[in-house]
CSV table of C-alpha atoms and ligand atoms in Angstrom, one decimal:
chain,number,residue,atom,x,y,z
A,1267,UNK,CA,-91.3,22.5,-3.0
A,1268,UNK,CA,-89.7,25.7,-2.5
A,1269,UNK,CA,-91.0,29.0,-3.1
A,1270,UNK,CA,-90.6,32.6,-2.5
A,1271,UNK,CA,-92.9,34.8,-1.7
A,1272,UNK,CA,-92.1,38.8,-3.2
A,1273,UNK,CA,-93.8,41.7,-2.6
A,1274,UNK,CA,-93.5,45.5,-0.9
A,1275,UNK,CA,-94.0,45.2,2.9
A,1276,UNK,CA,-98.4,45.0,3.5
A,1277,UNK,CA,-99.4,43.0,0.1
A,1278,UNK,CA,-100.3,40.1,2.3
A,1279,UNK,CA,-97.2,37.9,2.1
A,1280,UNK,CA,-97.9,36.9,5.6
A,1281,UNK,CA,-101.3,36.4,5.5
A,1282,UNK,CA,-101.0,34.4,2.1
A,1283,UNK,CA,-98.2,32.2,3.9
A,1284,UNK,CA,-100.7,31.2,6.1
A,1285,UNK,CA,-102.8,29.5,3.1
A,1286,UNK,CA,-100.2,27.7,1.5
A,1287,UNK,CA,-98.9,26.0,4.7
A,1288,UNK,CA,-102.1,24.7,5.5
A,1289,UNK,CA,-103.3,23.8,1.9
A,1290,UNK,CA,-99.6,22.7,0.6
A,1291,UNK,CA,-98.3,21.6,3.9
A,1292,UNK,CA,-95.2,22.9,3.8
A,1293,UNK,CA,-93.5,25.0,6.5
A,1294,UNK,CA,-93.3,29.1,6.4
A,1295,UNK,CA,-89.7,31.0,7.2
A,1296,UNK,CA,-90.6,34.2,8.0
A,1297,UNK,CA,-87.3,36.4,8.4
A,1298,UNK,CA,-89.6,39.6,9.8
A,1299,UNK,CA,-91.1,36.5,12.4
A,1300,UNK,CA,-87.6,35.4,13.3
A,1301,UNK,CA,-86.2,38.4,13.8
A,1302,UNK,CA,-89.0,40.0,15.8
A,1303,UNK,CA,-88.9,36.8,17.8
A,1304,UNK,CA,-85.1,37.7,18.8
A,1305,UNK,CA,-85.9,40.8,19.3
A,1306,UNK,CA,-88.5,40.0,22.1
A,1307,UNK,CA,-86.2,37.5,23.6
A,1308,UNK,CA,-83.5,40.1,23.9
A,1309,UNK,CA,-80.5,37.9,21.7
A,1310,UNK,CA,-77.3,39.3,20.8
A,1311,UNK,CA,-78.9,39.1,16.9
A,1312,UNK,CA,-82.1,40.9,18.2
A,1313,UNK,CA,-80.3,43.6,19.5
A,1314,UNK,CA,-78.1,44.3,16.5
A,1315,UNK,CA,-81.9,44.0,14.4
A,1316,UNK,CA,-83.8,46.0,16.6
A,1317,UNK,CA,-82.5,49.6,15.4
A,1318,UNK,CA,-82.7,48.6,11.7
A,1319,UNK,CA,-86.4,47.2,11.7
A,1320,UNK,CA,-87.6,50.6,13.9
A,1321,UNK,CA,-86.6,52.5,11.4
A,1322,UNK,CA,-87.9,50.1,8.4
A,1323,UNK,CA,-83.7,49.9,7.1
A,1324,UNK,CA,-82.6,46.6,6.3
A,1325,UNK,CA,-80.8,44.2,8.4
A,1326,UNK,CA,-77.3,43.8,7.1
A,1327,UNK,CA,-76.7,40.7,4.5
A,1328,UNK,CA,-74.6,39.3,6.0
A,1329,UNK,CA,-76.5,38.9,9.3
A,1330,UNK,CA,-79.7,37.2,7.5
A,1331,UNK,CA,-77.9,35.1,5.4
A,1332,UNK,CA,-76.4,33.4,8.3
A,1333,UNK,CA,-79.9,33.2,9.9
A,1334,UNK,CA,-81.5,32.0,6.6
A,1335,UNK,CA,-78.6,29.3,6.6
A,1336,UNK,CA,-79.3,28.1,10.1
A,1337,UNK,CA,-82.9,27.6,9.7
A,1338,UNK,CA,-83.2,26.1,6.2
A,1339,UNK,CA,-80.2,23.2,7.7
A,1340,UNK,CA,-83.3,22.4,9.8
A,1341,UNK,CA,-84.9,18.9,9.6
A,1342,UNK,CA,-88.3,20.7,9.6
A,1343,UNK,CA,-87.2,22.0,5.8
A,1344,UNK,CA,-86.3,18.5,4.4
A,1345,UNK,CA,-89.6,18.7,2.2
A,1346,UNK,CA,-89.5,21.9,1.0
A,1347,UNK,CA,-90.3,25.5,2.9
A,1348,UNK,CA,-91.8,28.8,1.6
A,1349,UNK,CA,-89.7,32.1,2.0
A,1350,UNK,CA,-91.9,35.0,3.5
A,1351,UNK,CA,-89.6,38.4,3.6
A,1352,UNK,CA,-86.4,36.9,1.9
A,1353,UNK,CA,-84.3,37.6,0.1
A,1354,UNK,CA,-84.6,41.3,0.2
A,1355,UNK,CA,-81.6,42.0,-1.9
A,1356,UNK,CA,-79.7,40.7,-4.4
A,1357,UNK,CA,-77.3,40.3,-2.0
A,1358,UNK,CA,-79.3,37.6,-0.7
A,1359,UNK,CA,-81.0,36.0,-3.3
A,1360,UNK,CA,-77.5,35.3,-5.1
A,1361,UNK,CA,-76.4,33.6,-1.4
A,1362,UNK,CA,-79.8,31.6,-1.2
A,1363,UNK,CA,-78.6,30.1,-4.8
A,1364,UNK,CA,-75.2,29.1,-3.7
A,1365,UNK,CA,-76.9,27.6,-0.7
A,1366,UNK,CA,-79.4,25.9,-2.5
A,1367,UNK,CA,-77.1,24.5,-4.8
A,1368,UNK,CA,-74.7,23.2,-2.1
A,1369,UNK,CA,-77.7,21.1,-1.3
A,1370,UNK,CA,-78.3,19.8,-4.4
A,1371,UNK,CA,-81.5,21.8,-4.0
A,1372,UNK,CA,-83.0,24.4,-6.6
A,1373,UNK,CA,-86.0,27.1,-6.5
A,1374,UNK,CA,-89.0,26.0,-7.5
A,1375,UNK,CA,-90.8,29.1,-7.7
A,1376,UNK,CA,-90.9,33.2,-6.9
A,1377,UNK,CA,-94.2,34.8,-6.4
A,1378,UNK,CA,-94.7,38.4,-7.0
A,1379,UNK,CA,-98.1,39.5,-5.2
A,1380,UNK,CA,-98.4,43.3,-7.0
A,1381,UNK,CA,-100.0,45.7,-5.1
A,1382,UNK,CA,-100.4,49.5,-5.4
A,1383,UNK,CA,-98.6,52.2,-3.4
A,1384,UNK,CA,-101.7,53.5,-1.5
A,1385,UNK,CA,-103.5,50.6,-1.1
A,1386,UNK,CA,-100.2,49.3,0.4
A,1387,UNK,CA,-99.9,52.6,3.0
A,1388,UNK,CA,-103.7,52.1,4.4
A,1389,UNK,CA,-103.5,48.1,4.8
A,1390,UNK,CA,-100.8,48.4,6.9
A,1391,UNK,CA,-101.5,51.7,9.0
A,1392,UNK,CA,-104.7,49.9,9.5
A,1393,UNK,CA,-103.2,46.7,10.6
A,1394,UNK,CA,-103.4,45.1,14.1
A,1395,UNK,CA,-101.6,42.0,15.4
A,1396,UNK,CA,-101.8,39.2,18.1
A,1397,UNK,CA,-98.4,39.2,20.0
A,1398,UNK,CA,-99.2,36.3,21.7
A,1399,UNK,CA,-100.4,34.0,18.5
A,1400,UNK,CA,-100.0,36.1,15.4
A,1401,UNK,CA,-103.4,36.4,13.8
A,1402,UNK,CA,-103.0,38.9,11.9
A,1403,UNK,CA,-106.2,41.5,11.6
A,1404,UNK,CA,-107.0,45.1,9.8
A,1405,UNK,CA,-109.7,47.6,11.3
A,1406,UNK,CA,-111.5,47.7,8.7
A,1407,UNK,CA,-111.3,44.8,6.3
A,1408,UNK,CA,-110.9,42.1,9.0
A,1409,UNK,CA,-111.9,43.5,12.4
A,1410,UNK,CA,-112.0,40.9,15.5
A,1411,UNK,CA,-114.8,40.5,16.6
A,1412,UNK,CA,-113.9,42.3,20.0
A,1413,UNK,CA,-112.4,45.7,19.9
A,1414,UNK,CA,-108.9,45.4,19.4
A,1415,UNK,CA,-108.8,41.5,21.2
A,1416,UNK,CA,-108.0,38.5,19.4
A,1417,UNK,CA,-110.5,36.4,18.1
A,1418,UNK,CA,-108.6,33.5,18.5
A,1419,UNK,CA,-106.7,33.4,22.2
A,1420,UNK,CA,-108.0,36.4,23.2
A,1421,UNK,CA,-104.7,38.7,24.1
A,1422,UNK,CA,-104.8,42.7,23.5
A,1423,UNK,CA,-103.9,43.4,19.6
A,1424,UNK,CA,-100.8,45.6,19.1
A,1425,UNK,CA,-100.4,48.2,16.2
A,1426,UNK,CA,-96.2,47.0,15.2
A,1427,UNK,CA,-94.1,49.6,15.8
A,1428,UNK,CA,-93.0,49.8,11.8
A,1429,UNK,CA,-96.3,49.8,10.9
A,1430,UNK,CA,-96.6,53.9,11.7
A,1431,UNK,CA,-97.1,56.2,8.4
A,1432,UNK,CA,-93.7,57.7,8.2
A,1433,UNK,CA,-91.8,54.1,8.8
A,1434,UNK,CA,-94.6,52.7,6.3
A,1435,UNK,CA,-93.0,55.0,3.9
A,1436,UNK,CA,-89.5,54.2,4.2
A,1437,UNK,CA,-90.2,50.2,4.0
A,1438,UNK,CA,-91.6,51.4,0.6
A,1439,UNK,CA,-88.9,53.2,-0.6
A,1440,UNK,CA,-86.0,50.6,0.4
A,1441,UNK,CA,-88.1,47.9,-1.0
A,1442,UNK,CA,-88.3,50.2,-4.4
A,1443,UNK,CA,-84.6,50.2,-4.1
A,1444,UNK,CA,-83.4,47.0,-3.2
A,1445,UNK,CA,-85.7,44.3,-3.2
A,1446,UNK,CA,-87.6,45.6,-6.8
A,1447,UNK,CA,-85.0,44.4,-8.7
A,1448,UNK,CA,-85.3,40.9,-8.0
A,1449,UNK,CA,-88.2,40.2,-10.2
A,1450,UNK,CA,-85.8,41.1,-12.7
A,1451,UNK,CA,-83.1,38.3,-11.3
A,1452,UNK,CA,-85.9,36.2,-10.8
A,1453,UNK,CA,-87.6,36.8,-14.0
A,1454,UNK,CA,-84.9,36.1,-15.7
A,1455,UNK,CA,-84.1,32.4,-13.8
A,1456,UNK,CA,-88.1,32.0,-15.4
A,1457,UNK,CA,-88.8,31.3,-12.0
A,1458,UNK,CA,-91.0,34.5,-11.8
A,1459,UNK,CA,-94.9,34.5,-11.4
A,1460,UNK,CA,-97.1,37.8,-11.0
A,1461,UNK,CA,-100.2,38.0,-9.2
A,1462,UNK,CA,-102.3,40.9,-8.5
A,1463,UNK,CA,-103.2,41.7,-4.5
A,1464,UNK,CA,-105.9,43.0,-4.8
A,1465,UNK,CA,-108.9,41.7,-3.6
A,1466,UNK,CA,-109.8,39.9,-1.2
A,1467,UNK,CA,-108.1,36.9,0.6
A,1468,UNK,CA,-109.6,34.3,-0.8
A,1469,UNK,CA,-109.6,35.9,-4.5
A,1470,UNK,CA,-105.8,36.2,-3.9
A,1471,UNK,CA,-105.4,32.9,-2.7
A,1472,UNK,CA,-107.3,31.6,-5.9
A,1473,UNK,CA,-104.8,33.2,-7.6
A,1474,UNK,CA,-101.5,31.3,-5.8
A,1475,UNK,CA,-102.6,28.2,-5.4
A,1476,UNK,CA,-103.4,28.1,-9.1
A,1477,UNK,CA,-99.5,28.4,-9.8
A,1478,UNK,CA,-98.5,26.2,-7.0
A,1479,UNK,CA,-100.9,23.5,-8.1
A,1480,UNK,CA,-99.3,23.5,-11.5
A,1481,UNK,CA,-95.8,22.7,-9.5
B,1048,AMP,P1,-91.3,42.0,7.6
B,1048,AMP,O1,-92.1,41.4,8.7
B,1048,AMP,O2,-91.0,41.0,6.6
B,1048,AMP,O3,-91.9,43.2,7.0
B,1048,AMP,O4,-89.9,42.4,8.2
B,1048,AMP,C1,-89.8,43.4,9.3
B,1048,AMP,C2,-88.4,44.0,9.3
B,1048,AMP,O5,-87.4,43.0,9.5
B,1048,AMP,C3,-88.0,44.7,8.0
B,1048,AMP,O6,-88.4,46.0,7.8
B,1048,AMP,C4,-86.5,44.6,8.1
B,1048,AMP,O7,-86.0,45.6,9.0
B,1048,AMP,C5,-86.2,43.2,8.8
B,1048,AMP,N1,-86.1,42.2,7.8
B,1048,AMP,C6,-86.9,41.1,7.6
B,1048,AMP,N2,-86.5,40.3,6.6
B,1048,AMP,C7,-85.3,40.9,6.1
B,1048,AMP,C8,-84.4,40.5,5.1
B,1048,AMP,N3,-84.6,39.5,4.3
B,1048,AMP,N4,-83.3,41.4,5.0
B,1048,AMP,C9,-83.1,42.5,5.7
B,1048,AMP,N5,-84.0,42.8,6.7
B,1048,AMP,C10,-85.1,42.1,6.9
């Protein structure tokens, strides 16, 4: 099986991920988690990323289609993976198809999870991580239980640095402008499914698994 997962930055691509990994066993690619990874680890690639991501720009193309290639000529994606944060561009998602079809491989299916604008601006300003295990948590829908410690291995939660108002804003606006028109592309491969965000986690869920179980 393999799936993308679209949506603006904050409609709970991540969080959603987490879900169909442990219900679908299949393994998450996250290009925001690989590329924050370098970025901690201080790699040639991280350092070229770092001043993109801090100001919520785009990596180049040509960078993450080189990563995307590297990771998905993995053993660990033999059975299928789900894409959380690519493609961005069409740029990309007309690579990911040559890829794909070098393989013999093809898309099974692109989720769109829909969210509004504002809803969007407060999940994420309100959003807290774990650096140390990735739990992801949001003041005031899914506070830990400890102020600002995480309820799972218990490290200090971090606020991301693109996850301040003004940066919020711009990851809005370039995904308006560049990653937007893939449900187009995608719609019109008839590989496209909509889902609304709203709601809680589970509600949301409901609503994936309920296209993925029809796979
Ligand atoms: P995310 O965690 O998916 O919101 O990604 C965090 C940041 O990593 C983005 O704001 C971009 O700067 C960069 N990034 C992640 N995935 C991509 C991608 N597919 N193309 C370009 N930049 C990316």
């Amino acid at each position: 099986m393999i799936v993308i997962l679209l949506g603006a930055p904050g409609v709970g691509k991540g969080t959603q991920s987490e879900n169909i990994v442990k219900k679908f066993s299949i393994i998450q690619i996250s290009t925001g988690d690989i590329l924050r990874n370098e970025v901690k680890n201080q790699t040639g690639l991280g350092e070229k990323a770092k001043t993109y991501m801090e100001k919520g720009e785009l990596v180049p193309d040509e960078l993450i289609i080189k990563m995307i290639e590297n990771r998905i000529s993995k053993t660990d994606c033999a059975n299928g993976f789900l894409l959380d944060g690519f493609p961005r561009t069409i740029e990309q998602a007309k690579s990911f198809d040559q890829m794909l079809e070098q393989k013999g491989l093809s898309l099974d299916k692109v989720i769109y999870i829909d969210v509004n604008d504002d809803e969007i601006i407060e999940r994420l300003t309100l959003r807290r991580v774990c650096p140390t295990c990735g739990a992801i948590y949001h003041l005031k829908n899914k506070p830990p239980k400890q102020d600002m410690i995480c309820d799972i291995c218990g490290s200090k939660l971090v606020q991301r640095s693109d996850d301040i108002k003004e940066t919020v804003e711009n990851r809005l606006k370039v995904f308006k402008e560049h990653t937007k028109p893939l449900i187009d592309y995608y719609e019109k491969q008839g590989k496209l499914s909509s889902v609304s965000g709203l709601g809680n986690v589970d509600e949301v869920f409901g609503r994936i698994s309920k296209i993925l179980g029809n796979l």
